[in-house]
Each structure stands twice: as C-alpha cells, then as structure tokens.
PDB file of C-alpha atoms in Angstrom:
ATOM      1  CA  MET M   9      88.182 -51.564  45.673  1.00 37.00           C
ATOM      2  CA  ALA M  10      88.900 -54.006  48.398  1.00 39.00           C
ATOM      3  CA  THR M  11      92.527 -55.818  49.449  1.00 39.00           C
ATOM      4  CA  ALA M  12      95.337 -56.446  46.955  1.00 44.00           C
ATOM      5  CA  ALA M  13      94.018 -54.392  43.766  1.00 51.00           C
ATOM      6  CA  ALA M  14      96.070 -53.562  41.267  1.00 53.00           C
ATOM      7  CA  MET M  15      95.943 -50.969  37.738  1.00 52.00           C
ATOM      8  CA  VAL M  16      98.107 -53.208  35.735  1.00 52.00           C
ATOM      9  CA  GLY M  17      97.414 -51.805  31.940  1.00 49.00           C
ATOM     10  CA  VAL M  18      96.717 -48.363  32.238  1.00 44.00           C
ATOM     11  CA  LEU M  19      99.524 -46.839  33.562  1.00 42.00           C
ATOM     12  CA  ALA M  20     102.299 -49.225  32.014  1.00 40.00           C
ATOM     13  CA  PRO M  21     105.150 -47.663  29.804  1.00 40.00           C
ATOM     14  CA  ALA M  22     105.655 -47.939  26.412  1.00 39.00           C
ATOM     15  CA  ALA M  23     109.245 -48.765  26.977  1.00 41.00           C
ATOM     16  CA  ALA M  24     110.289 -52.179  28.202  1.00 45.00           C
ATOM     17  CA  ALA M  25     110.518 -51.996  31.991  1.00 51.00           C
ATOM     18  CA  ASP M  26     110.584 -54.993  34.092  1.00 58.00           C
ATOM     19  CA  PRO M  27     107.800 -57.070  33.414  1.00 69.00           C
ATOM     20  CA  LEU M  28     104.739 -58.238  35.936  1.00 80.00           C
ATOM     21  CA  PRO M  29     104.150 -61.433  36.576  1.00 86.00           C
ATOM     22  CA  GLY M  30     101.699 -63.390  34.504  1.00 85.00           C
ATOM     23  CA  GLY M  31     102.355 -61.451  31.040  1.00 85.00           C
ATOM     24  CA  LEU M  32     100.951 -58.224  32.628  1.00 88.00           C
ATOM     25  CA  GLY M  33     101.482 -55.019  31.360  1.00 83.00           C
ATOM     26  CA  PRO M  34     100.962 -52.954  27.998  1.00 85.00           C
ATOM     27  CA  CYS M  35      97.908 -54.278  25.611  1.00 92.00           C
ATOM     28  CA  LEU M  36      98.106 -57.834  25.027  1.00 94.00           C
ATOM     29  CA  GLY M  37      96.565 -59.616  21.319  1.00 95.00           C
ATOM     30  CA  SER M  38      96.485 -58.821  17.390  1.00 95.00           C
ATOM     31  CA  SER M  39      94.051 -55.874  17.758  1.00 97.00           C
ATOM     32  CA  CYS M  40      96.214 -53.225  19.828  1.00 96.00           C
ATOM     33  CA  PRO M  41      95.975 -50.220  18.486  1.00 95.00           C
ATOM     34  CA  PRO M  42      99.879 -48.947  16.966  1.00 92.00           C
ATOM     35  CA  SER M  43      99.534 -45.710  19.556  1.00 89.00           C
ATOM     36  CA  TRP M  44      97.613 -44.252  22.697  1.00 84.00           C
ATOM     37  CA  ASN M  45      95.492 -41.418  22.803  1.00 85.00           C
ATOM     38  CA  ASP M  46      94.732 -39.441  26.195  1.00 87.00           C
ATOM     39  CA  PRO M  47      91.479 -40.412  27.687  1.00 88.00           C
ATOM     40  CA  ASN M  48      88.434 -39.617  24.994  1.00 93.00           C
ATOM     41  CA  ASN M  49      84.939 -40.645  24.057  1.00 94.00           C
ATOM     42  CA  GLY M  50      85.627 -41.102  20.447  1.00 94.00           C
ATOM     43  CA  PRO M  51      85.445 -44.113  18.750  1.00 95.00           C
ATOM     44  CA  VAL M  52      86.501 -47.478  19.865  1.00 96.00           C
ATOM     45  CA  VAL M  53      90.423 -48.109  18.576  1.00 95.00           C
ATOM     46  CA  GLY M  54      91.313 -51.227  19.184  1.00 96.00           C
ATOM     47  CA  TYR M  55      91.137 -54.309  21.511  1.00 98.00           C
ATOM     48  CA  ASP M  56      92.962 -55.619  24.378  1.00 97.00           C
ATOM     49  CA  GLU M  57      93.219 -59.189  25.303  1.00 97.00           C
ATOM     50  CA  ASN M  58      94.873 -58.446  28.493  1.00 96.00           C
ATOM     51  CA  ILE M  59      93.853 -58.065  32.365  1.00 97.00           C
ATOM     52  CA  ASN M  60      93.474 -54.012  33.082  1.00 96.00           C
ATOM     53  CA  ILE M  61      92.203 -54.605  37.223  1.00 96.00           C
ATOM     54  CA  TYR M  62      92.853 -56.726  39.195  1.00 96.00           C
ATOM     55  CA  VAL M  63      92.123 -57.575  42.708  1.00 97.00           C
ATOM     56  CA  GLY M  64      92.818 -59.506  45.226  1.00 96.00           C
ATOM     57  CA  GLY M  65      89.761 -59.666  47.451  1.00 97.00           C
ATOM     58  CA  ASP M  66      86.349 -57.813  47.086  1.00 98.00           C
ATOM     59  CA  PHE M  67      85.253 -55.212  44.523  1.00 98.00           C
ATOM     60  CA  LEU M  68      82.909 -52.820  46.217  1.00 98.00           C
ATOM     61  CA  VAL M  69      81.380 -50.135  43.715  1.00 98.00           C
ATOM     62  CA  ARG M  70      80.140 -47.490  46.524  1.00 96.00           C
ATOM     63  CA  GLU M  71      79.605 -43.348  46.546  1.00 92.00           C
ATOM     64  CA  ALA M  72      79.445 -42.262  42.556  1.00 91.00           C
ATOM     65  CA  ALA M  73      81.813 -44.863  40.714  1.00 93.00           C
ATOM     66  CA  ALA M  74      80.844 -44.530  37.489  1.00 94.00           C
ATOM     67  CA  GLU M  75      83.113 -47.064  35.236  1.00 96.00           C
ATOM     68  CA  ALA M  76      86.019 -49.385  35.136  1.00 97.00           C
ATOM     69  CA  GLU M  77      87.656 -49.691  31.592  1.00 97.00           C
ATOM     70  CA  GLY M  78      89.662 -52.742  30.771  1.00 97.00           C
ATOM     71  CA  LYS M  79      89.134 -56.791  31.657  1.00 98.00           C
ATOM     72  CA  ILE M  80      88.564 -56.399  35.133  1.00 99.00           C
ATOM     73  CA  VAL M  81      89.579 -60.256  37.401  1.00 98.00           C
ATOM     74  CA  THR M  82      88.395 -59.971  41.196  1.00 98.00           C
ATOM     75  CA  LEU M  83      89.244 -62.966  43.016  1.00 98.00           C
ATOM     76  CA  GLY M  84      85.880 -62.060  45.503  1.00 98.00           C
ATOM     77  CA  ARG M  85      83.225 -60.554  45.078  1.00 99.00           C
ATOM     78  CA  PHE M  86      81.773 -58.060  42.931  1.00 99.00           C
ATOM     79  CA  ASP M  87      79.276 -55.948  45.420  1.00 99.00           C
ATOM     80  CA  MET M  88      77.590 -52.666  43.654  1.00 99.00           C
ATOM     81  CA  ASP M  89      75.754 -50.241  46.106  1.00 98.00           C
ATOM     82  CA  LYS M  90      75.848 -46.733  44.939  1.00 98.00           C
ATOM     83  CA  ARG M  91      74.728 -43.819  47.215  1.00 96.00           C
ATOM     84  CA  ASP M  92      71.205 -42.518  46.616  1.00 96.00           C
ATOM     85  CA  GLY M  93      70.945 -39.595  43.889  1.00 96.00           C
ATOM     86  CA  ALA M  94      74.093 -41.042  42.083  1.00 96.00           C
ATOM     87  CA  SER M  95      73.938 -42.735  38.646  1.00 96.00           C
ATOM     88  CA  ALA M  96      72.525 -46.065  38.548  1.00 98.00           C
ATOM     89  CA  ILE M  97      74.777 -47.792  36.224  1.00 98.00           C
ATOM     90  CA  TYR M  98      78.264 -48.604  36.279  1.00 98.00           C
ATOM     91  CA  ASN M  99      80.097 -49.750  33.334  1.00 98.00           C
ATOM     92  CA  VAL M 100      82.968 -52.624  33.001  1.00 99.00           C
ATOM     93  CA  GLY M 101      85.081 -53.208  30.265  1.00 98.00           C
ATOM     94  CA  VAL M 102      84.233 -50.270  27.809  1.00 96.00           C
ATOM     95  CA  ALA M 103      84.735 -46.823  29.686  1.00 94.00           C
ATOM     96  CA  GLY M 104      82.457 -43.602  28.571  1.00 92.00           C
ATOM     97  CA  VAL M 105      85.972 -41.893  28.519  1.00 92.00           C
ATOM     98  CA  GLY M 106      88.988 -43.473  28.747  1.00 92.00           C
ATOM     99  CA  SER M 107      91.013 -45.327  26.086  1.00 94.00           C
ATOM    100  CA  ARG M 108      88.574 -46.384  24.238  1.00 95.00           C
ATOM    101  CA  VAL M 109      90.516 -49.836  23.646  1.00 97.00           C
ATOM    102  CA  PRO M 110      88.310 -52.359  25.767  1.00 97.00           C
ATOM    103  CA  PRO M 111      88.096 -56.156  25.808  1.00 98.00           C
ATOM    104  CA  PRO M 112      87.594 -58.029  22.443  1.00 98.00           C
ATOM    105  CA  ASP M 113      83.536 -58.758  22.069  1.00 98.00           C
ATOM    106  CA  GLY M 114      82.211 -61.242  23.460  1.00 98.00           C
ATOM    107  CA  SER M 115      84.973 -62.242  25.923  1.00 98.00           C
ATOM    108  CA  ASP M 116      85.159 -61.857  29.509  1.00 99.00           C
ATOM    109  CA  TYR M 117      84.895 -58.169  30.566  1.00 99.00           C
ATOM    110  CA  LEU M 118      84.711 -59.132  33.937  1.00 99.00           C
ATOM    111  CA  SER M 119      85.366 -62.473  36.528  1.00 99.00           C
ATOM    112  CA  VAL M 120      84.489 -62.525  39.576  1.00 99.00           C
ATOM    113  CA  GLY M 121      85.647 -65.208  42.009  1.00 99.00           C
ATOM    114  CA  GLY M 122      82.125 -65.324  44.478  1.00 99.00           C
ATOM    115  CA  ASP M 123      79.042 -63.528  44.041  1.00 99.00           C
ATOM    116  CA  ILE M 124      77.968 -60.695  41.986  1.00 99.00           C
ATOM    117  CA  THR M 125      75.257 -58.671  43.931  1.00 99.00           C
ATOM    118  CA  ILE M 126      73.518 -55.439  42.154  1.00 99.00           C
ATOM    119  CA  ALA M 127      71.301 -53.333  44.234  1.00 98.00           C
ATOM    120  CA  ALA M 128      67.931 -52.343  43.393  1.00 98.00           C
ATOM    121  CA  GLY M 129      67.337 -50.361  40.672  1.00 98.00           C
ATOM    122  CA  GLU M 130      71.056 -50.091  39.710  1.00 99.00           C
ATOM    123  CA  ARG M 131      72.297 -51.633  36.997  1.00 98.00           C
ATOM    124  CA  LEU M 132      76.154 -53.447  36.095  1.00 99.00           C
ATOM    125  CA  LEU M 133      76.604 -52.667  32.168  1.00 99.00           C
ATOM    126  CA  ALA M 134      78.999 -54.568  30.371  1.00 98.00           C
ATOM    127  CA  GLU M 135      78.066 -53.195  26.767  1.00 98.00           C
ATOM    128  CA  GLU M 136      78.390 -49.477  24.769  1.00 96.00           C
ATOM    129  CA  GLY M 137      76.979 -49.298  21.086  1.00 93.00           C
ATOM    130  CA  ALA M 138      77.940 -52.284  19.170  1.00 94.00           C
ATOM    131  CA  ASN M 139      80.440 -53.232  21.684  1.00 97.00           C
ATOM    132  CA  SER M 140      79.641 -56.006  24.246  1.00 98.00           C
ATOM    133  CA  GLY M 141      81.496 -58.805  26.445  1.00 98.00           C
ATOM    134  CA  ARG M 142      80.436 -61.228  29.454  1.00 99.00           C
ATOM    135  CA  VAL M 143      80.118 -60.807  33.069  1.00 99.00           C
ATOM    136  CA  ALA M 144      81.749 -64.385  34.359  1.00 99.00           C
ATOM    137  CA  TYR M 145      80.872 -65.545  38.254  1.00 99.00           C
ATOM    138  CA  ALA M 146      81.951 -68.444  40.273  1.00 99.00           C
ATOM    139  CA  GLY M 147      79.030 -68.223  42.712  1.00 98.00           C
ATOM    140  CA  SER M 148      75.858 -66.690  42.459  1.00 99.00           C
ATOM    141  CA  LEU M 149      73.975 -63.103  40.562  1.00 99.00           C
ATOM    142  CA  SER M 150      71.437 -60.734  42.059  1.00 98.00           C
ATOM    143  CA  GLY M 151      70.668 -58.121  39.849  1.00 98.00           C
ATOM    144  CA  THR M 152      70.393 -56.643  36.730  1.00 98.00           C
ATOM    145  CA  VAL M 153      73.566 -56.996  34.569  1.00 99.00           C
ATOM    146  CA  ASN M 154      73.385 -55.730  30.650  1.00 98.00           C
ATOM    147  CA  PRO M 155      73.159 -56.783  28.070  1.00 98.00           C
ATOM    148  CA  LEU M 156      71.188 -60.389  29.040  1.00 97.00           C
ATOM    149  CA  THR M 157      73.348 -61.766  27.545  1.00 96.00           C
ATOM    150  CA  ALA M 158      76.176 -60.809  29.749  1.00 98.00           C
ATOM    151  CA  PRO M 159      75.607 -63.574  32.571  1.00 98.00           C
ATOM    152  CA  ARG M 160      78.011 -66.563  32.306  1.00 98.00           C
ATOM    153  CA  GLU M 161      77.705 -68.993  35.717  1.00 98.00           C
ATOM    154  CA  ASP M 162      81.357 -70.276  35.885  1.00 99.00           C
ATOM    155  CA  PRO M 163      82.824 -72.191  39.117  1.00 98.00           C
ATOM    156  CA  GLU M 164      85.769 -71.987  37.236  1.00 98.00           C
ATOM    157  CA  ALA M 165      85.569 -68.460  36.192  1.00 98.00           C
ATOM    158  CA  VAL M 166      89.021 -66.851  37.868  1.00 98.00           C
ATOM    159  CA  ALA M 167      90.385 -70.325  37.907  1.00 98.00           C
ATOM    160  CA  PRO M 168      93.057 -69.424  35.664  1.00 96.00           C
ATOM    161  CA  PHE M 169      94.417 -65.963  37.505  1.00 97.00           C
ATOM    162  CA  THR M 170      94.560 -67.438  41.383  1.00 96.00           C
ATOM    163  CA  GLY M 171      97.831 -67.703  41.116  1.00 95.00           C
ATOM    164  CA  LEU M 172      98.468 -64.117  40.268  1.00 95.00           C
ATOM    165  CA  ARG M 173      97.690 -62.578  44.100  1.00 95.00           C
ATOM    166  CA  PRO M 174     100.530 -64.281  45.403  1.00 95.00           C
ATOM    167  CA  GLU M 175     103.425 -63.572  42.454  1.00 94.00           C
ATOM    168  CA  LEU M 176     102.437 -59.768  42.716  1.00 93.00           C
ATOM    169  CA  THR M 177     102.878 -59.764  46.099  1.00 93.00           C
ATOM    170  CA  GLU M 178     105.988 -61.322  45.659  1.00 92.00           C
ATOM    171  CA  ALA M 179     107.053 -58.553  43.038  1.00 90.00           C
ATOM    172  CA  SER M 180     105.321 -55.427  44.904  1.00 89.00           C
ATOM    173  CA  ARG M 181     108.139 -56.654  47.991  1.00 91.00           C
ATOM    174  CA  CYS M 182     110.773 -56.532  45.771  1.00 90.00           C
ATOM    175  CA  TYR M 183     110.354 -52.997  43.946  1.00 88.00           C
ATOM    176  CA  ALA M 184     109.656 -51.594  47.488  1.00 90.00           C
ATOM    177  CA  TYR M 185     112.076 -53.330  49.709  1.00 92.00           C
ATOM    178  CA  GLU M 186     115.606 -54.243  49.037  1.00 91.00           C
ATOM    179  CA  GLY M 187     116.341 -57.226  51.540  1.00 91.00           C
ATOM    180  CA  ASP M 188     114.201 -56.398  54.465  1.00 93.00           C
ATOM    181  CA  ALA M 189     115.311 -52.561  53.851  1.00 95.00           C
ATOM    182  CA  HIS M 190     112.177 -50.256  52.570  1.00 94.00           C
ATOM    183  CA  ARG M 191     114.045 -48.665  49.448  1.00 94.00           C
ATOM    184  CA  ALA M 192     114.821 -44.995  49.210  1.00 95.00           C
ATOM    185  CA  THR M 193     112.539 -42.858  47.728  1.00 96.00           C
ATOM    186  CA  THR M 194     113.470 -41.627  44.349  1.00 96.00           C
ATOM    187  CA  GLY M 195     110.929 -38.962  43.615  1.00 96.00           C
ATOM    188  CA  SER M 196     108.641 -36.793  45.053  1.00 97.00           C
ATOM    189  CA  TRP M 197     104.705 -36.309  44.770  1.00 98.00           C
ATOM    190  CA  THR M 198     102.530 -33.326  44.665  1.00 97.00           C
ATOM    191  CA  ARG M 199      98.403 -32.883  44.606  1.00 96.00           C
ATOM    192  CA  VAL M 200      97.173 -29.853  42.501  1.00 95.00           C
ATOM    193  CA  GLY M 201      93.299 -29.703  42.491  1.00 93.00           C
ATOM    194  CA  ASP M 202      92.245 -33.249  40.806  1.00 94.00           C
ATOM    195  CA  THR M 203      95.581 -33.909  39.006  1.00 95.00           C
ATOM    196  CA  PHE M 204      98.936 -35.628  41.207  1.00 97.00           C
ATOM    197  CA  THR M 205     101.932 -35.211  39.814  1.00 98.00           C
ATOM    198  CA  PHE M 206     104.961 -37.651  40.359  1.00 98.00           C
ATOM    199  CA  THR M 207     108.357 -36.458  39.894  1.00 98.00           C
ATOM    200  CA  GLY M 208     111.172 -38.927  39.182  1.00 98.00           C
ATOM    201  CA  ASP M 209     115.359 -38.554  39.669  1.00 98.00           C
ATOM    202  CA  GLY M 210     115.596 -38.944  35.698  1.00 97.00           C
ATOM    203  CA  THR M 211     118.160 -41.941  36.002  1.00 97.00           C
ATOM    204  CA  SER M 212     117.127 -44.735  38.518  1.00 95.00           C
ATOM    205  CA  ALA M 213     116.203 -48.226  37.236  1.00 92.00           C
ATOM    206  CA  ILE M 214     113.069 -48.137  39.883  1.00 92.00           C
ATOM    207  CA  GLN M 215     111.719 -45.009  40.517  1.00 95.00           C
ATOM    208  CA  VAL M 216     109.896 -44.899  44.192  1.00 95.00           C
ATOM    209  CA  PHE M 217     107.179 -42.737  45.744  1.00 96.00           C
ATOM    210  CA  ASP M 218     105.773 -42.846  49.281  1.00 94.00           C
ATOM    211  CA  VAL M 219     102.185 -41.814  48.435  1.00 94.00           C
ATOM    212  CA  ASP M 220     101.031 -41.434  52.218  1.00 93.00           C
ATOM    213  CA  THR M 221      97.012 -40.138  51.218  1.00 93.00           C
ATOM    214  CA  ASP M 222      94.410 -41.656  49.606  1.00 92.00           C
ATOM    215  CA  LEU M 223      94.341 -41.464  45.624  1.00 92.00           C
ATOM    216  CA  GLU M 224      91.754 -39.171  44.995  1.00 90.00           C
ATOM    217  CA  SER M 225      90.930 -35.187  44.465  1.00 90.00           C
ATOM    218  CA  ALA M 226      91.561 -32.383  47.324  1.00 87.00           C
ATOM    219  CA  THR M 227      87.603 -32.863  47.654  1.00 89.00           C
ATOM    220  CA  GLY M 228      87.456 -36.386  47.546  1.00 84.00           C
ATOM    221  CA  GLY M 229      86.724 -36.697  43.619  1.00 83.00           C
ATOM    222  CA  ASN M 230      88.277 -38.200  40.535  1.00 84.00           C
ATOM    223  CA  ALA M 231      92.125 -37.926  40.113  1.00 90.00           C
ATOM    224  CA  GLY M 232      94.421 -37.886  37.371  1.00 90.00           C
ATOM    225  CA  PHE M 233      97.926 -38.534  37.513  1.00 93.00           C
ATOM    226  CA  THR M 234     101.033 -36.974  35.469  1.00 95.00           C
ATOM    227  CA  PHE M 235     104.455 -38.754  35.484  1.00 97.00           C
ATOM    228  CA  ASN M 236     107.847 -36.769  34.984  1.00 97.00           C
ATOM    229  CA  GLY M 237     111.376 -37.585  34.781  1.00 97.00           C
ATOM    230  CA  ILE M 238     110.788 -41.421  34.285  1.00 96.00           C
ATOM    231  CA  PRO M 239     113.788 -42.594  32.329  1.00 94.00           C
ATOM    232  CA  ASP M 240     112.885 -45.168  29.156  1.00 91.00           C
ATOM    233  CA  GLY M 241     112.678 -48.279  30.574  1.00 86.00           C
ATOM    234  CA  ALA M 242     112.739 -47.694  34.604  1.00 90.00           C
ATOM    235  CA  THR M 243     109.868 -49.766  37.199  1.00 88.00           C
ATOM    236  CA  VAL M 244     107.460 -46.770  38.788  1.00 89.00           C
TER     237      VAL M 244
END
C-alpha cells in the first residue's frame, strides 16, 4: 500500500478509547458478532459495515500478497501485479483466514477513487463461497474481477470518504505530538520470528511506540502483532 494507509478496524480495542474520525473503529451495523475470535478459517460469524483499511493514495498489490479483509477504501488507484510464481489471486472483503467478519453481502468490498488495473493472468476476488460483494471504481477497469457481477463503475465511488484523509492526518499528529514536541514513548517492542510484541506501561492513556523498521517478519514475510500492558480505554 502507498501513502496514508490506516488499518482502522482490526486492532481496535474493545474498550472505549478515543474515537477515530468519521466513526471509524470497531464493528459497525446490526450484524456484528457478540465476540471476536482469533484469526481462523471457520464459517462467517457476522458482518461489519465499517471501513477496515483506508488508503489515502494508491493501493499496490505486489510480491505474494494474498488478501485484505473488511471494507477497503483507496482514494487513488488499485494496481495488482504480483511476482511470478505467486498465487494469481487476491481476495478483498472476505479473507480465507481472518476474523471471518466480512462486509455485508452485496455491499462495496472495495471502493477505488482511480483506475483498477489487474495484471494479465491474475484475478481480484470479491467472493468466497456464498459471500460476495461489489468493487466500485471511479476511473477505468482493466483485468479480471470475480464475481463478474462485482465491478461497479461510479464516479463518486470514494466521494463519501475523501474528507477522512485530512481528519486522520490531524488525529495521527495529535497522537504523536504534544504541541510541536514528539510525545515520549511509553512502551517497547520486540520482533521474534514473525511476531511483533508491543508492551505498554500499563497506565498511560495514550500508548506510544516508535517503530523504525518495516512491519514484516525477520525474513520479509507476514507478521503478527501482540499487545501487552495496554490499560482499558487507552489509545495506541
């Protein structure tokens, strides 16, 4: 992913931390599950109407990227061109292994403010089993999207979401700075294999971690995240 990307749903704590702009955060709608399981490949257990991934620029699918769960909004283009030998598909909305709480069926799984370009021989999937959604785009479409009913050309595909970018930028600065001074870190982190562990101080209302590396495994692959020492109601 490119500029100004925000994961706004996956890591949201159950307690009432300071809200993100635009109502972003935990599950939204009448079909949210009563509890959340660890990532799994079991049956779908509910539906989430909220945005889970927000990209202020372009969304680029590269290397062996496999899937992105939940509702996705990218203000720029969506470009998929994976490396040779990798799986030729990329899932949006519903993931094979995840929370198993996709957007509602028939809703926009992916909203794109520019063009969608899928490399030859590759496919963008907005479906799994009985669950499927739409792919809305304001520009042009080149390549294969499944199901065939998913693509939906719409010049206003991301119009409801453009105001979130400056709002998220302002909120992010508020979390990281106090006036013009960088907030002091309140915790530490380690990476062991494919797991990042973030350990807070157990008391601060804003938990600050400075990370000076890519959020990937030690070998450049997928990574998991664990949080400890985060008090109820704190903002990370």
